[in-house]
Amino acid sequence: MKLKSKLLMPALVLGALTISSISACSSEIGSDEKTKIVFWTNIYDPEDEPTGEVEMMDKIVAAFEDEYPNIDVEYKQSGKYANIHATIQSNIKNIDNLPNMAVCYPDYVVNYLENGNVLKMDSFMNSTEYGFGHDANNKGASEADTVASDVNEAFLKEGQQYAIEGTYSLPWYKNSEALFYNSDVLDEVFGPGKYEDKLTNWEGLISLARELMQKTDLKTYWSHEVKPKNYVIDEHKVYWKSMKDQIPTDGSAPSNYATPISYDSIDNLFITFAEMMDVPYTGGDANKDGKITKSEAILFYNPNTGANAKTVQMIKMLKGWYDEGLITTSEMLDTAGNGDYGCWNEYTYNQNSFMYINGSKNAWYGSYNTFRGKVLPTPVIDEGMLESTPRVINPNANSKAMSQGANIVFFDKGDAQNEAAWLFYKFLTNTENSSTVGLQMTSMPVRSSSYDTEAFKAATAAKNDFPEKISDPTTNKTNQAENYEYLQANVYDIYKQYDANEQTFVAPVSQFSSSARSAIESMMINVFKYEGNDLDGYINEQIIAAYNQIA
């Protein structure tokens, strides 16, 4: 069944009722009686600017219903993650008001588990009749495109990290991060082919940033709004942090000083560095007693022993880079009125940042306006960076990319609907469909085999088709479509590398996950802004404040 309606109100009561008590996986499969299931999704496809997501889901649902004619699937455009979460939370104690399946972030499920309506998926996954790798329509015969061993292990484990043993959410599609960079500017400053190796590791990245800041006569182009409302492209001089007092106030240049490196999210910056440098951040049920206490969940501070020494060292290193003007984040640009789009604006419109780490899903961010962008996996780092430099880069350095994105939670609606929902999930994430969803959402498929589909191979075909440089950026923008196709192809290739090398990671999930991330964000903003003389003391104060903020 195609999309029926949009779910907009948090207390909407849905009639996701069983039409038949016959199990979708029983010997009665193929009978005239049907089982209906409802799936709340974050599919986004406005009528005035179609994205193709509805068309994708319509095709997948139609193919599933052809294969399982006694199951009727209704999926709904239910808003963003937070909208879906709020709707579930307001109805969590009334199973009749909940769908069979819903898109979620894995840590949302912690709250749902407290109310007992979340379906444990292990028996479905492991069934020899209809589980992973078994064809329900053929008496459990082998089904190569749904085997469990093909699912990305990190993605699968994310739904198994709850205090209660078992699997309570399953991956649908995932995003990660990548390094976008302005190749036109870096080619001009360093020469083509003479700097790319430094973009693969943080020591090289920082050295490039320092070299770039020696160019006090660097000029680039920026796209800015003038009245009447339209955008113009002007050449402007780049003003580094040490030159911020020279920034003209007449609107002839961006109002922010330039920063060589920008990292879109300050909390992702902290969490990713902690993962790569083996710095304690958060943990899970260490005592294996079915509950996660705050002392188990929060590892960067202990009330009895104080702040973790490696955590303090890492924060000081990042703070030093910020003070030097080498790096910034979107949160640090809020005072300039840029909000969540701070680093995006600086990298794209303003050309005031030249190496940009952001969600890899957003490949189109790198294809704006007057320059050509390229993309690489996130740079590697290792614990040795806490030591004095210069030094030899550790060839075994850790390269980790944070994994975020859609999981699916299932609610216990009775045997027939539960089994039907599982069958639909398994079909939705088989090799071909996982590839289709990944390509449509510019995201990582959940299966390794999806990277070998013909569709995925075709999507990476343009990875070497770098567009020609334009002659006059002030009058002729880059061919955005060509640059986007090139960037997107390379993002998909990066996904394949991440999957093959097991480079993605997820932070442990607990009832403290969300507030821990918020506390880290506040702590890092405060530390970056600090201008006093006792940095060590202030960092310790902020770590304690972050710990106390977590509840």
Coordinates of C-alpha atoms in Angstrom, one line a residue:
M1 CA 0.0 0.0 0.0
K2 CA 1.3 3.4 -0.8
L3 CA 1.6 6.3 1.6
K4 CA -1.8 7.1 3.1
S5 CA -1.4 10.3 5.2
K6 CA 1.0 12.5 7.1
L7 CA 1.3 12.2 10.9
L8 CA 1.5 15.7 12.2
M9 CA -0.1 15.7 15.7
P10 CA 1.7 14.2 18.7
A11 CA -1.4 12.6 20.0
L12 CA -2.9 11.2 16.9
V13 CA -4.6 7.8 17.4
L14 CA -3.9 5.3 14.6
G15 CA -5.8 2.2 13.7
A16 CA -2.9 -0.1 13.2
L17 CA -5.1 -3.1 14.0
T18 CA -4.7 -6.8 13.1
I19 CA -7.2 -7.7 10.4
S20 CA -6.4 -11.4 10.9
S21 CA -4.8 -13.4 13.6
I22 CA -3.0 -15.5 11.1
S23 CA 0.8 -15.3 11.3
A24 CA 2.4 -13.8 8.3
C25 CA 5.1 -16.5 8.6
S26 CA 2.8 -19.4 9.3
S27 CA 1.7 -22.1 6.9
E28 CA -1.4 -20.0 6.2
I29 CA 0.7 -17.5 4.3
G30 CA -1.0 -16.6 1.0
S31 CA -4.6 -16.8 2.4
D32 CA -7.2 -14.2 1.5
E33 CA -7.1 -12.7 5.0
K34 CA -4.6 -9.9 5.5
T35 CA -2.5 -8.5 8.3
K36 CA -1.9 -4.7 8.3
I37 CA 1.2 -3.0 9.7
V38 CA 1.9 0.7 10.1
F39 CA 5.4 2.2 9.7
W40 CA 6.1 5.8 10.9
T41 CA 9.0 7.1 8.8
N42 CA 11.0 10.3 8.4
I43 CA 10.6 10.2 4.7
Y44 CA 10.7 13.8 3.4
D45 CA 9.1 14.5 0.1
P46 CA 7.4 17.9 -0.2
E47 CA 5.0 18.2 -3.1
D48 CA 6.6 21.4 -4.3
E49 CA 10.1 20.0 -4.4
P50 CA 10.0 16.2 -4.7
T51 CA 13.0 14.3 -3.3
G52 CA 12.1 10.9 -4.7
E53 CA 11.8 9.3 -1.3
V54 CA 8.1 8.6 -1.6
E55 CA 8.6 7.0 -5.0
M56 CA 11.3 4.8 -3.5
M57 CA 9.1 3.7 -0.6
D58 CA 6.1 3.1 -2.9
K59 CA 8.2 0.7 -5.0
I60 CA 9.7 -1.2 -2.1
V61 CA 6.2 -1.6 -0.4
A62 CA 4.6 -2.7 -3.7
A63 CA 7.3 -5.3 -4.3
F64 CA 7.0 -6.6 -0.7
E65 CA 3.2 -6.8 -1.0
D66 CA 3.6 -8.8 -4.2
E67 CA 5.8 -11.3 -2.4
Y68 CA 3.7 -11.3 0.7
P69 CA 0.1 -10.7 -0.6
N70 CA -1.4 -11.3 2.9
I71 CA 0.4 -8.4 4.4
D72 CA -0.7 -4.8 3.9
V73 CA 2.0 -2.1 4.7
E74 CA 1.0 1.5 5.4
Y75 CA 3.9 3.9 5.8
K76 CA 3.4 7.5 6.9
Q77 CA 5.5 10.7 6.5
S78 CA 5.6 11.4 10.2
G79 CA 8.1 14.3 10.5
K80 CA 11.6 14.5 11.7
Y81 CA 13.2 12.2 14.3
A82 CA 12.1 14.5 17.1
N83 CA 8.5 14.7 15.9
I84 CA 8.2 10.9 15.7
H85 CA 9.8 10.6 19.2
A86 CA 7.4 13.1 20.7
T87 CA 4.4 11.3 19.2
I88 CA 5.6 7.9 20.5
Q89 CA 6.4 9.4 24.0
S90 CA 2.9 10.9 24.2
N91 CA 1.3 7.5 23.3
I92 CA 3.8 5.1 24.8
K93 CA 1.5 3.7 27.4
N94 CA -1.3 3.0 24.9
I95 CA -0.2 0.2 22.5
D96 CA -3.2 0.8 20.3
N97 CA -2.0 4.3 19.5
L98 CA 1.5 3.1 18.4
P99 CA 2.6 1.8 15.0
N100 CA 4.3 -1.5 14.4
M101 CA 7.5 0.1 13.3
A102 CA 9.0 3.6 13.7
V103 CA 12.2 5.4 12.7
C104 CA 14.2 6.4 15.7
Y105 CA 17.6 7.3 17.1
P106 CA 18.8 4.3 19.2
D107 CA 19.0 6.2 22.4
Y108 CA 15.3 7.1 22.1
V109 CA 14.5 3.4 22.7
V110 CA 15.8 3.7 26.3
N111 CA 12.7 5.7 27.2
Y112 CA 10.4 3.3 25.4
L113 CA 11.8 0.3 27.1
E114 CA 10.7 1.6 30.5
N115 CA 7.0 1.1 29.4
G116 CA 7.3 -2.5 28.2
N117 CA 5.8 -2.1 24.7
V118 CA 9.0 -2.5 22.8
L119 CA 9.4 -5.7 20.9
K120 CA 12.6 -7.8 21.4
M121 CA 13.8 -8.8 18.0
D122 CA 16.2 -11.7 18.7
S123 CA 13.7 -14.5 18.2
F124 CA 12.7 -13.1 14.8
M125 CA 16.4 -12.6 13.7
N126 CA 17.4 -16.1 14.7
S127 CA 14.4 -18.0 13.5
T128 CA 15.3 -20.9 11.1
E129 CA 11.9 -20.5 9.4
Y130 CA 11.9 -16.7 8.6
G131 CA 14.9 -15.1 10.3
F132 CA 18.0 -13.6 8.8
G133 CA 19.0 -15.7 5.8
H134 CA 15.8 -17.8 5.7
D135 CA 13.0 -17.5 3.2
A136 CA 9.6 -17.5 4.9
N137 CA 7.9 -18.3 1.6
N138 CA 10.0 -21.4 1.0
K139 CA 10.0 -23.2 4.4
G140 CA 13.0 -21.4 5.7
A141 CA 15.3 -22.2 2.7
S142 CA 18.5 -20.2 2.4
E143 CA 18.0 -16.5 1.5
A144 CA 21.4 -15.1 0.6
D145 CA 20.5 -11.4 0.4
T146 CA 19.3 -11.3 4.1
V147 CA 22.0 -13.2 6.0
A148 CA 23.0 -11.7 9.4
S149 CA 26.7 -11.9 8.8
D150 CA 26.3 -9.3 6.0
V151 CA 24.9 -6.6 8.3
N152 CA 27.4 -4.0 9.5
E153 CA 28.4 -5.2 12.9
A154 CA 28.7 -1.8 14.5
F155 CA 25.2 -0.8 13.2
L156 CA 23.7 -4.0 14.6
K157 CA 25.3 -3.7 18.0
E158 CA 24.0 -0.2 18.4
G159 CA 20.5 -1.6 19.0
Q160 CA 21.9 -4.2 21.5
Q161 CA 23.6 -1.8 23.9
Y162 CA 20.6 -1.3 26.2
A163 CA 20.7 -2.3 29.9
I164 CA 18.1 -5.0 29.1
E165 CA 19.8 -7.9 27.2
G166 CA 18.6 -8.3 23.6
T167 CA 18.1 -6.4 20.4
Y168 CA 15.5 -3.6 20.7
S169 CA 16.1 -1.6 17.5
L170 CA 17.6 -2.5 14.1
P171 CA 19.5 -0.3 11.6
W172 CA 17.8 1.1 8.4
Y173 CA 20.4 3.5 6.9
K174 CA 23.3 5.4 8.5
N175 CA 25.3 8.5 7.9
S176 CA 28.9 9.4 8.9
E177 CA 31.3 12.2 8.5
A178 CA 33.8 13.2 5.8
L179 CA 36.4 15.9 5.1
F180 CA 35.3 18.3 2.3
Y181 CA 37.9 20.8 1.1
N182 CA 38.3 23.7 -1.3
S183 CA 40.7 22.2 -3.8
D184 CA 40.8 25.4 -5.9
V185 CA 42.3 27.4 -3.0
L186 CA 44.6 24.7 -1.7
D187 CA 45.9 24.0 -5.2
E188 CA 46.7 27.6 -5.7
V189 CA 48.5 27.9 -2.3
F190 CA 50.3 24.6 -2.2
G191 CA 50.3 23.2 -5.8
P192 CA 48.2 20.3 -7.1
G193 CA 49.3 17.0 -5.7
K194 CA 51.6 18.5 -3.1
Y195 CA 49.3 18.6 0.0
E196 CA 46.7 15.8 -0.3
D197 CA 48.7 13.3 1.8
K198 CA 48.5 15.8 4.7
L199 CA 44.7 15.8 4.5
T200 CA 44.6 12.1 5.6
N201 CA 45.8 12.8 9.2
W202 CA 45.2 15.5 11.8
E203 CA 48.9 16.3 12.2
G204 CA 49.1 17.0 8.5
L205 CA 45.8 18.9 8.6
I206 CA 47.1 21.2 11.4
S207 CA 50.4 21.8 9.6
L208 CA 48.6 22.7 6.4
A209 CA 46.4 25.1 8.4
R210 CA 49.4 26.8 9.9
E211 CA 51.0 27.2 6.5
L212 CA 47.8 28.5 5.0
M213 CA 47.6 31.2 7.7
Q214 CA 51.0 32.5 6.6
K215 CA 49.3 33.7 3.3
T216 CA 48.2 37.1 4.5
D217 CA 47.5 38.3 0.9
L218 CA 45.1 35.4 0.1
K219 CA 42.0 36.4 -1.9
T220 CA 38.9 34.3 -2.6
Y221 CA 35.3 34.9 -3.7
W222 CA 32.1 35.1 -1.7
S223 CA 28.5 35.1 -2.5
H224 CA 26.4 37.5 -0.4
E225 CA 23.0 39.1 -0.4
V226 CA 22.4 42.6 -1.6
K227 CA 19.2 44.6 -1.9
P228 CA 17.0 44.1 -3.8
K229 CA 17.2 40.5 -2.7
N230 CA 19.7 38.6 -4.9
Y231 CA 23.2 37.2 -4.5
V232 CA 26.3 38.7 -6.0
I233 CA 29.8 37.2 -6.1
D234 CA 32.7 39.5 -5.1
E235 CA 36.4 38.9 -4.6
H236 CA 37.6 39.5 -1.0
K237 CA 40.7 39.4 1.1
V238 CA 41.0 36.6 3.7
Y239 CA 41.4 37.8 7.2
W240 CA 42.8 35.3 9.7
K241 CA 42.2 35.5 13.5
S242 CA 45.4 37.5 14.0
M243 CA 44.0 40.0 11.4
K244 CA 40.5 40.2 12.7
D245 CA 40.8 43.9 13.7
Q246 CA 41.4 44.6 10.0
I247 CA 38.1 43.2 8.8
P248 CA 36.3 46.0 7.0
T249 CA 32.9 47.0 8.4
D250 CA 31.5 48.3 5.1
G251 CA 30.2 44.9 3.9
S252 CA 33.0 44.3 1.5
A253 CA 34.1 41.1 3.2
P254 CA 32.6 38.5 5.5
S255 CA 32.2 39.6 9.1
N256 CA 34.0 36.6 10.6
Y257 CA 37.7 36.1 10.5
A258 CA 38.7 33.1 8.4
T259 CA 39.5 29.7 9.9
P260 CA 41.4 27.0 7.9
I261 CA 39.5 24.1 9.4
S262 CA 35.9 24.0 10.4
Y263 CA 34.1 21.1 12.2
D264 CA 30.3 21.3 12.0
S265 CA 29.5 20.0 15.4
I266 CA 31.5 20.7 18.6
D267 CA 30.2 17.7 20.4
N268 CA 31.0 15.4 17.4
L269 CA 34.5 16.9 17.5
F270 CA 34.9 15.9 21.1
I271 CA 33.3 12.4 20.8
T272 CA 35.2 11.5 17.6
F273 CA 38.6 12.6 19.0
A274 CA 37.8 10.7 22.3
E275 CA 37.1 7.5 20.2
M276 CA 40.2 7.8 18.1
M277 CA 42.5 8.7 21.0
D278 CA 41.2 6.2 23.4
V279 CA 40.0 8.9 25.8
P280 CA 37.1 7.8 28.1
Y281 CA 33.7 9.3 27.2
T282 CA 30.7 7.1 27.9
G283 CA 30.1 3.4 28.8
G284 CA 27.4 0.8 29.2
D285 CA 26.3 -1.8 31.7
A286 CA 29.7 -2.7 33.0
N287 CA 28.3 -4.7 35.9
K288 CA 26.0 -6.7 33.7
D289 CA 23.2 -6.3 36.2
G290 CA 20.5 -5.1 33.8
K291 CA 20.8 -1.4 34.6
I292 CA 23.2 1.4 33.7
T293 CA 24.2 3.8 36.5
K294 CA 25.6 7.2 36.0
S295 CA 29.0 6.1 37.1
E296 CA 29.0 3.3 34.5
A297 CA 27.7 5.6 31.7
I298 CA 29.9 8.6 32.3
L299 CA 33.6 7.9 32.1
F300 CA 35.2 11.3 31.6
Y301 CA 34.7 12.2 35.3
N302 CA 34.4 10.2 38.5
P303 CA 33.3 12.0 41.7
N304 CA 35.8 9.9 43.7
T305 CA 38.9 10.3 41.5
G306 CA 38.2 13.5 39.6
A307 CA 38.5 14.3 35.9
N308 CA 40.2 11.8 33.6
A309 CA 43.7 13.1 32.9
K310 CA 43.6 12.1 29.2
T311 CA 40.3 13.9 28.8
V312 CA 41.9 17.1 30.2
Q313 CA 44.9 16.7 27.8
M314 CA 42.7 16.3 24.8
I315 CA 40.5 19.3 25.6
K316 CA 43.6 21.4 26.0
M317 CA 44.9 20.3 22.6
L318 CA 41.6 21.2 20.9
K319 CA 41.4 24.5 22.8
G320 CA 45.0 25.4 21.7
W321 CA 44.0 24.9 18.1
Y322 CA 41.0 27.1 18.5
D323 CA 42.9 29.8 20.3
E324 CA 45.5 29.7 17.5
G325 CA 42.7 30.3 14.9
L326 CA 43.2 27.0 13.2
I327 CA 39.8 25.5 13.8
T328 CA 36.2 26.5 14.6
T329 CA 32.8 24.9 14.9
S330 CA 29.3 26.1 14.0
E331 CA 28.5 26.7 17.7
M332 CA 31.4 29.2 18.0
L333 CA 30.0 31.2 15.1
D334 CA 26.5 31.6 16.6
T335 CA 27.4 35.1 17.9
A336 CA 27.8 36.2 14.3
G337 CA 24.2 35.2 13.5
N338 CA 25.0 32.0 11.6
G339 CA 23.3 29.5 13.9
D340 CA 23.4 25.9 12.7
Y341 CA 24.7 26.9 9.3
G342 CA 27.8 28.7 10.6
C343 CA 30.4 26.4 9.2
W344 CA 28.4 25.7 6.0
N345 CA 28.2 29.4 5.3
E346 CA 31.9 29.9 6.0
Y347 CA 32.9 27.0 3.7
T348 CA 30.5 27.6 0.9
Y349 CA 29.1 31.1 0.5
N350 CA 31.9 33.0 2.3
Q351 CA 34.9 30.9 1.3
N352 CA 36.2 31.8 4.8
S353 CA 37.1 28.2 5.7
F354 CA 38.8 25.7 3.4
M355 CA 38.7 22.3 5.1
Y356 CA 35.3 21.3 6.4
I357 CA 34.3 18.2 8.4
N358 CA 30.6 17.6 8.2
G359 CA 28.0 14.8 7.8
S360 CA 28.9 12.9 4.6
K361 CA 25.2 12.8 3.7
N362 CA 25.5 16.5 2.9
A363 CA 27.7 16.1 -0.2
W364 CA 25.8 19.0 -1.9
Y365 CA 27.3 21.4 0.8
G366 CA 30.6 21.1 -1.0
S367 CA 29.3 21.9 -4.5
Y368 CA 28.2 25.5 -4.0
N369 CA 29.1 28.7 -5.8
T370 CA 32.5 29.7 -7.0
F371 CA 34.9 26.9 -6.2
R372 CA 35.3 23.1 -6.8
G373 CA 35.3 20.9 -3.8
K374 CA 36.7 17.5 -3.1
V375 CA 36.1 15.0 -0.3
L376 CA 38.1 12.5 1.7
P377 CA 37.5 10.2 4.7
T378 CA 37.9 11.8 8.0
P379 CA 41.6 12.3 9.0
V380 CA 43.3 9.7 11.3
I381 CA 44.7 10.4 14.7
D382 CA 46.2 8.5 17.5
E383 CA 46.9 8.8 21.2
G384 CA 50.4 9.9 20.6
M385 CA 49.2 13.4 19.5
L386 CA 49.0 14.2 23.1
E387 CA 52.7 14.0 23.2
S388 CA 55.1 16.7 22.1
T389 CA 55.6 17.3 18.4
P390 CA 57.2 17.1 15.8
R391 CA 57.2 13.3 15.7
V392 CA 56.6 10.4 13.3
I393 CA 53.0 9.7 12.6
N394 CA 51.9 6.4 13.9
P395 CA 51.2 4.2 10.8
N396 CA 48.7 2.3 13.0
A397 CA 46.8 5.4 14.0
N398 CA 43.1 5.1 14.6
S399 CA 40.7 6.3 11.9
K400 CA 37.2 6.4 13.1
A401 CA 34.1 8.0 11.7
M402 CA 31.0 8.6 13.8
S403 CA 27.9 6.7 12.7
Q404 CA 24.6 8.3 13.1
G405 CA 21.2 7.8 11.5
A406 CA 18.1 5.8 11.3
N407 CA 17.2 2.7 13.3
I408 CA 13.8 1.1 13.5
V409 CA 12.0 0.3 16.7
F410 CA 9.2 -2.3 16.8
F411 CA 6.2 -2.3 19.2
D412 CA 4.5 -5.4 20.4
K413 CA 1.2 -5.6 18.5
G414 CA 0.5 -9.3 18.7
D415 CA 2.0 -12.3 16.9
A416 CA 0.7 -11.8 13.4
Q417 CA 1.6 -8.1 13.2
N418 CA 5.0 -8.6 14.9
E419 CA 6.0 -11.3 12.4
A420 CA 4.7 -9.2 9.5
A421 CA 6.7 -6.2 10.6
W422 CA 9.8 -8.3 10.9
L423 CA 9.3 -9.7 7.4
F424 CA 8.9 -6.2 6.0
Y425 CA 12.1 -5.0 7.8
K426 CA 14.0 -7.9 6.5
F427 CA 12.8 -7.1 2.9
L428 CA 13.4 -3.4 3.4
T429 CA 17.1 -4.1 4.3
N430 CA 17.9 -6.9 1.9
T431 CA 20.9 -6.4 -0.4
E432 CA 19.1 -4.5 -3.2
N433 CA 16.8 -2.5 -1.1
S434 CA 19.5 -1.4 1.3
S435 CA 21.5 -0.2 -1.7
T436 CA 18.4 1.6 -3.0
V437 CA 17.7 3.3 0.3
G438 CA 21.4 4.2 0.8
L439 CA 21.6 5.8 -2.6
Q440 CA 18.3 7.7 -2.3
M441 CA 19.2 9.0 1.2
T442 CA 23.0 9.6 0.4
S443 CA 23.6 7.3 3.3
M444 CA 25.4 4.0 4.2
P445 CA 23.6 0.8 3.4
V446 CA 23.4 -1.6 6.4
R447 CA 24.7 -4.5 4.3
S448 CA 28.2 -4.9 3.0
S449 CA 26.9 -6.7 -0.1
S450 CA 24.9 -3.6 -1.1
Y451 CA 28.1 -1.9 -2.1
D452 CA 28.5 -4.5 -4.9
T453 CA 25.1 -4.0 -6.5
E454 CA 25.1 -2.6 -10.0
A455 CA 23.2 0.5 -8.8
F456 CA 25.9 1.3 -6.2
K457 CA 28.7 0.7 -8.7
A458 CA 27.0 3.1 -11.1
A459 CA 26.7 5.7 -8.4
T460 CA 30.4 5.7 -7.9
A461 CA 31.3 5.8 -11.6
A462 CA 31.8 9.6 -11.5
K463 CA 34.4 9.5 -8.7
N464 CA 37.2 10.5 -11.0
D465 CA 35.2 13.0 -13.1
F466 CA 36.4 16.2 -11.5
P467 CA 34.9 19.2 -13.3
E468 CA 37.0 21.8 -15.1
K469 CA 37.8 25.0 -13.2
I470 CA 35.8 28.0 -14.3
S471 CA 37.6 31.0 -15.7
D472 CA 35.8 33.9 -13.9
P473 CA 34.1 33.0 -10.7
T474 CA 32.5 36.5 -10.3
T475 CA 30.3 36.0 -13.4
N476 CA 30.1 32.3 -13.9
K477 CA 29.5 29.9 -11.1
T478 CA 30.9 26.4 -11.1
N479 CA 28.9 23.7 -12.7
Q480 CA 27.2 22.7 -9.4
A481 CA 25.5 19.6 -10.8
E482 CA 28.8 18.2 -12.1
N483 CA 30.6 18.9 -8.9
Y484 CA 27.8 17.4 -6.8
E485 CA 27.8 14.3 -8.9
Y486 CA 31.6 14.0 -8.4
L487 CA 31.4 14.6 -4.7
Q488 CA 28.5 12.2 -4.2
A489 CA 30.3 9.5 -6.1
N490 CA 33.3 9.9 -3.8
V491 CA 31.1 9.9 -0.7
Y492 CA 29.7 6.6 -1.7
D493 CA 33.2 5.3 -2.3
I494 CA 34.2 6.5 1.2
Y495 CA 31.2 4.7 2.6
K496 CA 32.5 1.5 1.1
Q497 CA 35.9 2.1 2.6
Y498 CA 34.4 2.7 6.0
D499 CA 32.4 -0.5 5.8
A500 CA 35.3 -2.6 4.5
N501 CA 37.7 -1.3 7.2
E502 CA 35.2 -1.2 10.0
Q503 CA 35.9 2.5 10.6
T504 CA 32.5 3.6 11.8
F505 CA 31.7 3.7 15.5
V506 CA 28.7 4.4 17.7
A507 CA 28.7 5.7 21.3
P508 CA 27.2 3.5 23.9
V509 CA 23.5 4.0 24.4
S510 CA 21.9 4.7 27.8
Q511 CA 19.4 6.9 29.5
F512 CA 22.3 9.4 29.9
S513 CA 23.3 9.5 26.2
S514 CA 21.4 12.5 25.1
S515 CA 22.1 14.7 28.2
A516 CA 25.8 13.6 28.0
R517 CA 26.1 15.0 24.5
S518 CA 24.4 18.2 25.5
A519 CA 26.7 18.6 28.5
I520 CA 29.8 18.0 26.3
E521 CA 28.6 20.7 23.9
S522 CA 28.1 23.3 26.7
M523 CA 31.5 22.4 28.2
M524 CA 33.4 22.7 25.0
I525 CA 31.8 26.0 24.1
N526 CA 32.7 27.4 27.5
V527 CA 36.3 26.1 27.3
F528 CA 36.8 27.5 23.8
K529 CA 35.5 30.9 24.9
Y530 CA 37.7 31.0 28.1
E531 CA 40.3 33.8 28.1
G532 CA 41.6 33.5 31.7
N533 CA 45.0 32.5 33.1
D534 CA 44.1 29.1 34.8
L535 CA 43.1 26.9 31.9
D536 CA 43.7 23.6 33.7
G537 CA 41.5 24.8 36.6
Y538 CA 38.8 26.0 34.3
I539 CA 38.7 22.8 32.3
N540 CA 38.3 20.8 35.5
E541 CA 35.5 23.1 36.7
Q542 CA 33.8 22.6 33.3
I543 CA 34.1 18.8 33.4
I544 CA 32.6 18.8 36.9
A545 CA 29.8 21.1 35.7
A546 CA 29.2 18.8 32.6
Y547 CA 29.0 15.8 34.9
N548 CA 26.5 17.5 37.2
Q549 CA 24.4 18.6 34.2
I550 CA 23.9 14.9 33.1
A551 CA 20.7 13.3 34.4

